[in-house]
Coordinates of C-alpha atoms in Angstrom, one line a residue:
Chain A
M15 CA -0.3 0.1 0.0
K16 CA 1.1 3.5 -0.6
T17 CA 2.0 5.3 2.2
G18 CA 2.6 8.9 3.6
Q19 CA 6.3 10.5 3.3
R20 CA 6.2 9.0 7.9
N21 CA 6.8 5.8 8.9
T22 CA 3.8 3.7 8.6
S23 CA 5.6 2.0 5.9
K24 CA 7.0 0.0 8.7
V25 CA 4.6 -2.4 9.4
H26 CA 4.1 -3.6 12.5
D27 CA 4.7 -6.8 13.7
D28 CA 1.3 -7.6 15.3
V29 CA -2.2 -7.7 13.4
A30 CA -4.3 -7.9 16.6
I31 CA -4.0 -7.3 20.9
F32 CA -5.6 -8.9 23.0
S33 CA -6.1 -7.9 26.6
A34 CA -3.5 -10.9 26.7
G35 CA -0.9 -11.4 24.1
T36 CA -0.8 -10.5 20.2
L37 CA -1.6 -12.2 16.9
D38 CA 1.5 -11.7 14.4
R39 CA 0.9 -11.7 10.9
A40 CA 2.2 -14.8 10.3
T41 CA 0.9 -16.7 12.5
F42 CA -2.8 -14.5 11.1
W43 CA -1.7 -15.6 7.3
N44 CA -1.5 -19.5 8.1
R45 CA -4.9 -19.0 9.7
V46 CA -6.2 -17.9 6.8
H47 CA -4.6 -20.5 4.6
G48 CA -6.1 -23.1 6.4
L49 CA -9.2 -21.0 6.5
K50 CA -9.5 -21.2 3.3
N51 CA -9.0 -24.8 2.5
V52 CA -11.9 -25.0 4.5
I53 CA -14.0 -23.0 2.8
Q54 CA -13.2 -24.6 -0.9
G55 CA -14.4 -27.6 0.5
H56 CA -18.2 -26.1 0.7
S57 CA -20.1 -25.1 -2.2
G58 CA -22.2 -22.7 -0.6
R59 CA -21.9 -19.4 -2.0
R60 CA -23.6 -16.5 0.7
W61 CA -21.6 -17.0 3.9
A62 CA -23.0 -14.8 7.0
L63 CA -20.1 -13.8 8.7
L64 CA -20.8 -13.7 12.2
C65 CA -17.0 -13.8 14.4
E66 CA -17.4 -11.6 17.6
D67 CA -13.3 -11.0 17.5
S68 CA -12.2 -8.7 15.1
S69 CA -8.7 -11.4 14.4
W70 CA -11.3 -14.2 13.8
F71 CA -13.2 -11.8 11.7
A72 CA -10.6 -10.3 9.6
A73 CA -9.5 -13.4 9.2
G74 CA -12.3 -15.0 7.8
F75 CA -13.1 -12.7 5.0
M76 CA -10.1 -12.2 3.6
A77 CA -10.5 -16.0 3.3
L78 CA -13.8 -15.8 2.3
A79 CA -12.7 -13.0 -0.3
N80 CA -9.7 -15.0 -1.9
C81 CA -12.1 -17.5 -2.6
R82 CA -13.9 -15.8 -4.2
R83 CA -18.0 -15.7 -1.7
L84 CA -19.5 -13.6 -1.4
I85 CA -19.8 -12.3 2.4
V86 CA -23.1 -11.7 4.0
L87 CA -22.8 -9.1 6.8
P88 CA -25.9 -9.3 8.5
Q89 CA -27.5 -6.2 10.5
S90 CA -27.4 -7.7 13.4
S91 CA -25.4 -11.1 14.7
L92 CA -28.6 -12.5 17.2
A93 CA -30.1 -15.8 15.5
G94 CA -33.5 -14.5 15.0
A95 CA -32.6 -11.8 12.8
V96 CA -29.6 -13.2 11.1
G97 CA -31.8 -16.2 10.1
K98 CA -35.6 -14.2 9.5
D99 CA -34.6 -12.1 7.9
H100 CA -30.8 -12.7 5.1
E101 CA -30.6 -14.8 2.7
F102 CA -27.3 -17.4 3.0
D103 CA -25.6 -20.8 2.5
L104 CA -23.6 -20.5 5.7
I105 CA -22.6 -18.7 8.5
L106 CA -18.9 -19.0 9.5
S107 CA -18.7 -18.1 13.4
D108 CA -16.2 -18.1 16.2
H109 CA -19.4 -18.7 18.1
P110 CA -21.5 -21.2 16.5
E111 CA -23.4 -22.1 19.5
N112 CA -25.3 -19.0 19.0
Y113 CA -27.2 -20.2 15.5
P114 CA -28.1 -23.2 16.8
G115 CA -30.3 -24.9 13.3
L116 CA -28.3 -23.3 11.0
H117 CA -25.5 -24.7 8.7
C118 CA -22.3 -23.5 10.7
I119 CA -19.1 -23.5 10.2
N120 CA -16.2 -23.2 13.5
I121 CA -14.0 -20.7 12.5
Q122 CA -11.6 -21.4 15.4
A123 CA -11.9 -25.4 14.4
T124 CA -10.4 -24.6 11.1
G125 CA -6.6 -25.6 11.1
T126 CA -3.5 -23.0 9.7
I127 CA -1.2 -24.1 6.5
A128 CA 2.2 -22.6 7.4
D129 CA 2.4 -20.0 4.6
G130 CA 2.9 -17.3 6.1
M131 CA 2.7 -14.9 2.8
A132 CA -0.3 -12.4 3.0
C133 CA -3.0 -12.6 0.3
F134 CA -5.7 -10.1 -1.1
P135 CA -8.0 -10.8 -2.8
D136 CA -10.4 -9.8 -6.5
D137 CA -11.5 -6.5 -7.0
D138 CA -15.2 -7.9 -7.9
V139 CA -15.7 -10.2 -5.6
R140 CA -18.5 -9.1 -3.5
V141 CA -19.2 -7.9 0.0
E142 CA -22.8 -7.1 1.2
F143 CA -23.7 -4.8 4.4
H144 CA -27.2 -4.6 5.9
T145 CA -29.2 -1.4 7.2
S146 CA -32.1 -0.6 8.8
G147 CA -34.3 0.3 6.0
S148 CA -37.4 2.4 5.7
T149 CA -39.6 -0.2 5.1
G150 CA -39.0 -2.2 9.1
S151 CA -36.9 -5.0 7.0
P152 CA -33.0 -4.7 6.4
K153 CA -32.1 -3.5 3.6
C154 CA -29.0 -5.2 0.9
V155 CA -26.2 -2.5 0.1
P156 CA -23.5 -4.8 -2.0
K157 CA -20.1 -2.9 -2.2
A158 CA -16.8 -4.6 -4.2
F159 CA -14.0 -4.9 -3.1
A160 CA -12.5 -2.8 -5.0
Q161 CA -14.5 0.1 -3.8
L162 CA -13.2 -0.8 0.1
R163 CA -9.7 -0.7 -0.6
N164 CA -10.5 2.6 -2.6
E165 CA -11.6 3.9 0.4
V166 CA -9.3 2.8 2.5
Q167 CA -6.7 4.2 0.6
T168 CA -8.4 8.0 1.0
L169 CA -8.3 6.8 4.5
E170 CA -4.5 6.9 4.0
N171 CA -3.2 9.2 2.3
Q172 CA -5.9 11.5 3.9
W173 CA -3.9 10.8 7.4
G174 CA -1.3 7.5 7.1
A175 CA 1.3 9.7 7.3
S176 CA 0.4 12.0 10.5
L177 CA -1.1 9.5 12.7
G178 CA 1.9 7.1 12.1
Q179 CA 2.0 3.3 13.6
A180 CA -1.2 3.1 16.2
V181 CA -3.1 0.8 17.8
I182 CA -6.6 0.6 16.7
I183 CA -9.0 0.9 19.2
S184 CA -13.1 0.4 18.5
T185 CA -16.2 1.1 19.9
V186 CA -18.3 0.7 17.1
P187 CA -19.2 -3.3 15.6
H188 CA -17.1 -4.4 12.3
H189 CA -19.4 -5.9 10.6
H190 CA -21.2 -2.1 9.4
L191 CA -19.4 -0.4 7.1
Y192 CA -17.3 2.7 8.8
G193 CA -16.0 -0.4 11.8
L194 CA -15.3 -2.5 8.6
L195 CA -13.1 -0.3 7.7
F196 CA -11.2 1.7 9.9
R197 CA -11.3 -1.1 12.5
V198 CA -10.2 -4.2 10.2
L199 CA -9.2 -3.3 6.9
W200 CA -7.4 -0.1 7.4
P201 CA -5.3 -1.4 10.6
L202 CA -4.6 -4.5 8.4
L203 CA -3.7 -3.6 5.0
S204 CA -2.1 -0.7 6.1
G205 CA -0.7 -2.5 8.4
R206 CA -1.0 -1.1 12.0
P207 CA -2.6 -3.2 15.2
F208 CA -6.4 -3.8 16.0
L209 CA -7.6 -4.2 19.5
A210 CA -9.8 -7.6 18.8
S211 CA -12.5 -7.1 21.3
V212 CA -15.0 -4.1 20.8
C213 CA -14.1 -1.9 23.3
L214 CA -17.8 -0.9 25.5
H215 CA -16.9 0.9 28.6
P216 CA -14.6 4.5 28.5
D217 CA -12.7 2.0 30.9
G218 CA -11.7 0.1 28.1
L219 CA -9.4 2.2 26.3
R220 CA -7.4 2.2 29.2
N221 CA -4.5 0.0 29.9
L222 CA -4.1 -1.3 27.4
P223 CA -1.1 -3.9 26.4
V224 CA 0.9 -2.6 24.2
Q225 CA 3.0 1.4 24.4
L226 CA 1.8 1.9 20.5
P227 CA 0.1 5.7 20.0
K228 CA -4.1 4.7 20.1
I229 CA -6.2 5.4 17.8
I230 CA -9.9 5.6 18.9
V231 CA -13.0 5.0 16.5
S232 CA -15.8 5.8 17.6
S233 CA -19.4 7.6 18.3
P234 CA -21.2 10.3 19.1
A235 CA -23.2 7.5 21.1
F236 CA -20.6 6.8 23.0
L237 CA -18.4 9.8 23.1
S238 CA -21.2 12.1 24.0
R239 CA -21.6 9.9 27.0
I240 CA -17.8 9.9 28.3
D241 CA -18.4 12.8 31.4
N242 CA -15.2 11.9 33.1
F243 CA -12.4 12.4 30.5
S244 CA -10.4 11.3 33.3
E245 CA -11.9 7.4 31.8
L246 CA -9.2 8.3 28.3
P247 CA -6.0 7.8 27.8
P248 CA -4.4 11.3 27.8
A249 CA -4.5 13.5 24.8
A250 CA -1.1 12.3 24.2
E251 CA -1.2 8.8 23.8
V252 CA -4.0 9.2 20.9
A253 CA -3.2 9.5 17.8
A254 CA -7.0 10.4 16.7
V255 CA -10.2 9.9 18.3
F256 CA -12.4 9.4 14.9
S257 CA -16.1 9.4 15.2
S258 CA -19.3 8.2 12.2
G259 CA -22.6 7.7 12.7
A260 CA -24.4 10.6 13.1
P261 CA -23.3 14.4 13.7
L262 CA -20.9 15.1 17.0
P263 CA -22.9 17.0 19.1
D264 CA -21.4 20.6 19.3
E265 CA -21.1 20.3 23.6
T266 CA -19.2 17.3 22.7
A267 CA -17.1 18.5 20.5
M268 CA -16.6 21.6 22.4
K269 CA -15.7 19.1 25.8
F270 CA -13.0 17.4 23.6
V271 CA -10.8 20.3 22.8
K272 CA -11.6 22.1 26.6
I273 CA -11.3 19.6 28.6
W274 CA -9.2 16.7 26.5
G275 CA -7.4 19.2 24.4
R276 CA -7.6 17.1 21.8
S277 CA -10.5 17.6 19.1
V278 CA -12.8 14.5 17.3
T279 CA -12.4 13.8 13.6
E280 CA -15.8 13.4 12.1
V281 CA -16.4 11.6 9.0
Y282 CA -19.9 12.1 7.5
G283 CA -20.6 9.3 4.9
S284 CA -23.3 5.8 4.6
T285 CA -23.5 2.5 3.0
E286 CA -24.9 3.4 0.4
T287 CA -21.6 6.4 -0.6
G288 CA -18.7 4.7 1.5
G289 CA -17.4 7.8 2.9
I290 CA -18.0 11.6 2.2
A291 CA -16.7 14.3 4.5
W292 CA -14.6 14.7 7.3
R293 CA -14.4 17.4 9.9
A294 CA -12.5 18.5 13.2
A295 CA -12.7 21.5 15.5
S296 CA -10.6 23.8 15.4
V297 CA -8.2 24.4 18.5
D298 CA -10.7 26.1 20.2
G299 CA -13.1 24.1 19.8
K300 CA -15.1 25.9 17.2
R301 CA -16.9 23.5 14.5
R302 CA -15.4 23.6 11.3
P303 CA -17.1 23.2 8.0
W304 CA -17.0 19.4 6.6
R305 CA -14.3 18.8 4.1
A306 CA -15.0 16.1 1.2
F307 CA -12.1 13.0 1.1
S308 CA -10.5 13.5 -2.9
G309 CA -12.5 11.5 -5.2
V310 CA -15.9 12.4 -4.1
E311 CA -17.5 15.0 -6.1
L312 CA -20.8 16.6 -4.3
D313 CA -23.8 18.8 -6.1
L314 CA -26.9 20.7 -4.6
R315 CA -30.1 19.6 -5.6
Q316 CA -33.4 22.5 -4.9
E317 CA -36.8 19.8 -3.3
P318 CA -39.1 21.9 -1.9
S319 CA -38.0 21.2 1.5
G320 CA -35.1 23.1 0.7
D321 CA -31.1 21.9 -1.5
R322 CA -29.9 18.2 -1.3
L323 CA -26.8 16.6 -1.4
W324 CA -25.7 15.1 -4.1
V325 CA -22.4 12.8 -4.2
K326 CA -20.3 11.0 -7.0
S327 CA -17.2 8.7 -5.8
P328 CA -16.0 5.4 -7.2
C329 CA -17.3 4.6 -3.8
T330 CA -21.4 4.5 -4.0
W331 CA -22.9 1.1 -4.7
Q332 CA -24.7 2.2 -7.4
S333 CA -22.5 4.5 -10.2
G334 CA -23.2 7.7 -10.8
W335 CA -24.7 10.8 -9.4
M336 CA -26.5 9.9 -5.5
A337 CA -28.8 11.0 -3.4
T338 CA -28.2 11.3 0.1
G339 CA -30.7 12.6 2.9
D340 CA -29.0 15.2 4.1
L341 CA -29.8 18.8 3.0
A342 CA -26.8 21.2 2.5
R343 CA -25.1 24.4 1.5
I344 CA -21.6 23.9 -0.2
H345 CA -19.4 27.2 0.7
A346 CA -17.3 29.4 -1.5
D347 CA -14.0 27.4 -0.8
G348 CA -15.7 24.2 -1.2
G349 CA -16.4 23.6 2.3
L350 CA -20.3 21.7 3.3
E351 CA -22.2 22.5 5.7
L352 CA -25.3 19.5 6.6
L353 CA -28.6 21.1 8.0
G354 CA -30.3 18.6 8.8
R355 CA -32.3 15.4 7.6
S356 CA -34.3 16.8 4.5
D357 CA -37.0 13.8 5.4
D358 CA -37.2 15.7 8.7
V359 CA -38.2 19.6 7.2
I360 CA -41.4 19.2 6.5
K361 CA -44.0 22.1 5.1
I362 CA -47.1 22.0 7.4
A363 CA -49.2 24.9 6.5
D364 CA -47.2 26.3 4.1
K365 CA -44.4 26.2 6.9
R366 CA -40.9 25.1 6.5
V367 CA -40.7 22.7 9.7
S368 CA -37.4 21.2 10.8
L369 CA -38.8 18.1 13.1
G370 CA -35.0 17.7 14.5
E371 CA -34.8 21.4 16.1
I372 CA -38.1 20.9 17.8
R373 CA -37.2 17.4 19.1
I374 CA -34.0 19.0 20.7
Q375 CA -36.4 22.0 22.1
L376 CA -39.2 18.9 23.7
A377 CA -36.2 16.5 24.7
A378 CA -34.7 19.6 26.8
H379 CA -38.0 19.5 29.1
T380 CA -37.8 18.6 32.4
M381 CA -39.7 16.4 32.0
V382 CA -38.9 14.8 29.1
A383 CA -36.2 11.9 29.1
D384 CA -35.8 11.0 24.7
A385 CA -38.3 12.7 21.8
R386 CA -39.0 11.8 18.6
L387 CA -41.1 13.3 16.2
V388 CA -42.9 12.2 13.2
L389 CA -45.2 13.6 10.4
V390 CA -48.8 11.8 10.2
A391 CA -49.8 12.2 6.9
G392 CA -54.0 12.8 6.0
R393 CA -56.3 14.7 5.1
R394 CA -55.0 16.9 7.1
S395 CA -50.9 15.8 8.3
I396 CA -50.0 16.7 11.4
I397 CA -47.1 16.5 13.6
G398 CA -47.1 13.3 15.9
A399 CA -44.6 13.6 19.1
V400 CA -43.8 10.4 20.3
V401 CA -41.7 10.8 24.1
I402 CA -40.0 9.4 26.4
L403 CA -40.6 10.8 30.2
N404 CA -38.1 10.7 32.9
A405 CA -39.1 9.7 36.6
S406 CA -40.5 13.6 36.8
G407 CA -42.6 13.4 33.9
Q408 CA -43.7 10.0 34.6
S409 CA -45.6 10.8 38.2
L410 CA -47.2 13.2 36.1
L411 CA -48.4 11.6 34.2
K412 CA -49.6 9.5 36.7
S413 CA -50.7 12.0 39.4
S414 CA -52.3 14.4 36.6
G415 CA -52.6 12.3 33.5
K416 CA -52.0 12.4 29.7
K417 CA -53.6 16.2 29.2
A418 CA -51.7 17.5 31.6
V419 CA -48.6 15.9 30.6
C420 CA -49.5 17.5 26.3
D421 CA -50.6 20.7 28.0
A422 CA -47.3 21.5 29.6
L423 CA -44.9 20.1 26.9
R424 CA -46.8 22.3 24.4
A425 CA -46.9 25.1 26.1
W426 CA -43.0 24.3 26.5
L427 CA -42.9 24.2 22.7
R428 CA -44.9 27.0 22.2
E429 CA -42.5 29.4 23.9
R430 CA -40.3 29.2 20.8
Y431 CA -42.8 27.6 18.4
E432 CA -45.5 28.6 16.3
P433 CA -48.6 27.1 16.7
V434 CA -48.8 25.1 13.7
M435 CA -45.0 23.5 15.0
I436 CA -46.6 21.9 18.1
P437 CA -47.0 18.4 17.9
K438 CA -51.2 17.4 18.0
K439 CA -50.6 13.9 18.6
W440 CA -49.1 12.6 22.1
R441 CA -47.9 8.7 22.3
F442 CA -45.6 8.5 25.6
V443 CA -43.7 5.0 25.3
D444 CA -40.9 3.3 27.6
A445 CA -38.8 2.8 24.7
F446 CA -39.0 4.0 20.5
P447 CA -39.8 1.0 18.4
G448 CA -37.2 0.4 16.6
T449 CA -33.9 -2.2 16.1
D450 CA -30.8 -3.9 18.5
M451 CA -28.7 -1.2 16.7
G452 CA -30.5 1.0 17.8
K453 CA -32.1 2.3 15.2
I454 CA -35.7 3.4 15.8
E455 CA -37.9 2.8 12.6
N456 CA -39.9 6.1 10.9
Q457 CA -42.6 3.1 9.5
R458 CA -43.0 1.7 13.1
M459 CA -42.9 5.3 15.0
L460 CA -46.0 6.8 12.2
Q461 CA -48.0 2.9 13.5
L462 CA -48.2 4.2 16.9
F463 CA -50.8 7.1 15.7
T464 CA -52.9 4.8 13.3
Chain B
M8 CA -77.4 28.6 25.1
N9 CA -75.9 26.2 27.4
T10 CA -77.0 23.1 24.9
L11 CA -74.8 25.2 21.9
V12 CA -72.0 25.4 24.0
Q13 CA -72.2 21.7 24.2
E14 CA -72.7 21.3 20.7
L15 CA -70.1 24.1 20.2
K16 CA -67.5 21.8 22.3
Q17 CA -68.2 18.6 20.8
L18 CA -68.2 20.5 17.3
I19 CA -64.0 21.9 18.1
I20 CA -63.3 18.0 19.9
D21 CA -64.9 15.9 16.3
S22 CA -63.6 18.3 14.1
L23 CA -60.3 19.2 15.0
D24 CA -59.4 15.3 15.9
L25 CA -59.1 16.4 19.1
E26 CA -56.9 13.2 21.0
D27 CA -56.7 13.1 25.1
I28 CA -60.0 16.2 26.0
G29 CA -63.6 16.2 26.9
P30 CA -66.3 18.3 26.5
D31 CA -65.7 19.4 30.3
D32 CA -62.0 19.8 30.3
I33 CA -63.2 22.5 27.7
D34 CA -63.4 26.0 29.8
P35 CA -66.1 28.2 27.5
Q36 CA -64.0 31.2 28.8
A37 CA -60.8 30.2 27.8
P38 CA -59.2 31.5 25.0
L39 CA -59.2 28.9 21.8
F40 CA -56.0 30.1 20.2
G41 CA -52.7 30.9 21.7
A42 CA -52.6 29.9 25.6
G43 CA -55.6 28.3 26.2
L44 CA -57.0 24.9 23.6
G45 CA -53.9 26.2 21.9
L46 CA -55.0 25.8 17.7
D47 CA -53.5 27.0 15.5
S48 CA -54.3 28.9 12.3
I49 CA -55.5 25.5 9.6
D50 CA -57.6 24.8 13.0
A51 CA -59.3 28.3 12.7
L52 CA -59.9 27.3 8.8
E53 CA -61.2 23.8 9.9
L54 CA -63.5 24.7 12.5
G55 CA -64.9 28.2 10.5
V56 CA -65.6 25.5 7.7
A57 CA -67.3 22.9 10.5
I58 CA -69.5 25.9 12.2
Q59 CA -70.7 27.1 8.3
K60 CA -72.0 23.0 7.6
R61 CA -72.9 22.9 11.1
F62 CA -75.4 26.0 11.2
H63 CA -75.8 27.4 8.3
I64 CA -74.3 30.7 8.4
K65 CA -71.7 32.6 6.6
L66 CA -68.6 34.2 8.1
D67 CA -67.4 37.7 7.8
N68 CA -64.4 38.6 5.5
D69 CA -63.4 40.6 7.8
P70 CA -60.6 39.6 10.1
A71 CA -61.0 41.8 13.4
A72 CA -64.6 40.3 14.1
T73 CA -63.1 37.2 13.4
R74 CA -61.2 36.8 15.8
Q75 CA -63.3 38.3 17.8
H76 CA -66.2 35.7 17.2
F77 CA -63.3 32.7 17.8
Q78 CA -62.5 34.2 21.0
S79 CA -63.9 31.6 22.8
V80 CA -66.7 29.4 22.8
T81 CA -68.6 31.6 24.8
S82 CA -68.1 34.0 22.1
L83 CA -68.7 31.6 19.3
A84 CA -72.4 31.0 20.4
R85 CA -73.1 34.6 20.9
F86 CA -71.9 34.6 17.4
I87 CA -73.6 31.8 15.9
E88 CA -77.0 33.0 18.3
S89 CA -76.2 36.7 16.9
K90 CA -76.5 34.9 13.2
A91 CA -79.8 32.6 13.5
K92 CA -82.0 35.7 14.5

């Protein structure tokens, strides 16, 4: 792989790091060769790859791709979801006991072949990602290996030289595009070791068995929950913190700069489009516009709700220009500003209403733990609110009834928004209807109002 | 007058598809728009149409007068009675 001026060309001896011990490069590739041998003994073409450990996941990925098998990455690794929603012939897993009744190969029982040589897949080998679709069933997004390698090359060109040698620590799963690229393929192809287990708590980011700078691959959900920055490794030991999945709240971006002393690098993209742009707050904590990755073209197309962002790059799943779900503005110098989800901005009584903005205001009420808004279409379209109350909200609901709670929340929103923008219908729930990946589904939200 | 007030309350609830609210929850003196029931400009249009249909009356084209008539359930009742005479 082509690298920057500094010494990432120095490939680290280890592919993966565990809480105790490491996996060196030769052993890793011996495993891949052993696995290839087993895979070739099965005629099945579509293989679901379901490993908890990233080193097994990486070995399985490389072996399947080298054998030109189609790799299916289910949206969730839960047995129920896997069997029902995805099409595959076999499963390759480090936890076969999780998939009773399905044809599953235990990846850890496949043996090694002492060859030691790295081997990389053909460009046209396919990988199928799954994201939560708008209909409620997972949406399949196929990509070619060449596209994934292309994305890795873009990341290395953008940051490789400044990062140097480092160990990758991740709080996100490896079976979605962001995790697969940042947590597995980029490290593997650039010769950086990665931590084999996912880090689920800030504590896990400390006391690692390696003396290398750290690259933290995370998400707004994780980073915005860090209150105690002493739980993080000191900024001096960290080469970079990446965040993707949604925009990082301003408050969180600011906190990292002000308290921890380093900014978070955010990556904007989707499974369908691949990486689109990145940004990092300045040293005084100010947000800066997004910058498109090299090779990504941007365009705005006018719609009733605003200007929707379209992208064109070698990494989109369909060739040509692709619509994103976001409204945007492009500055004269090429800087990109995201203005919210296009489906979040609705028109009601000829007024443009940002459901996202009203949602934030609603969620800021002292009785509200979280809230979502949906447009309930009909002869007359109205805004519906789905609210999770906190303890004080629950107690008012219990003592004074739904109307009292609704009245209080309506009054709160009326301070800031015109009457037509206030939700007409209210639903109080314990949890939003959604998937186990934490994605909330609009369709199931709407069912609350029918 | 009293039956008319009751009828109007039910008409407001039905025509505006109001949830979680019964006729007894509507204070006949309280403002319909803004703070009180919190109805909006689209509600005003819907309610106007519903009243014209139900009581076979024509609404004035004068916004100031209309605003006054639509102030509360009581003022609406008074307005409808005056039109019926």
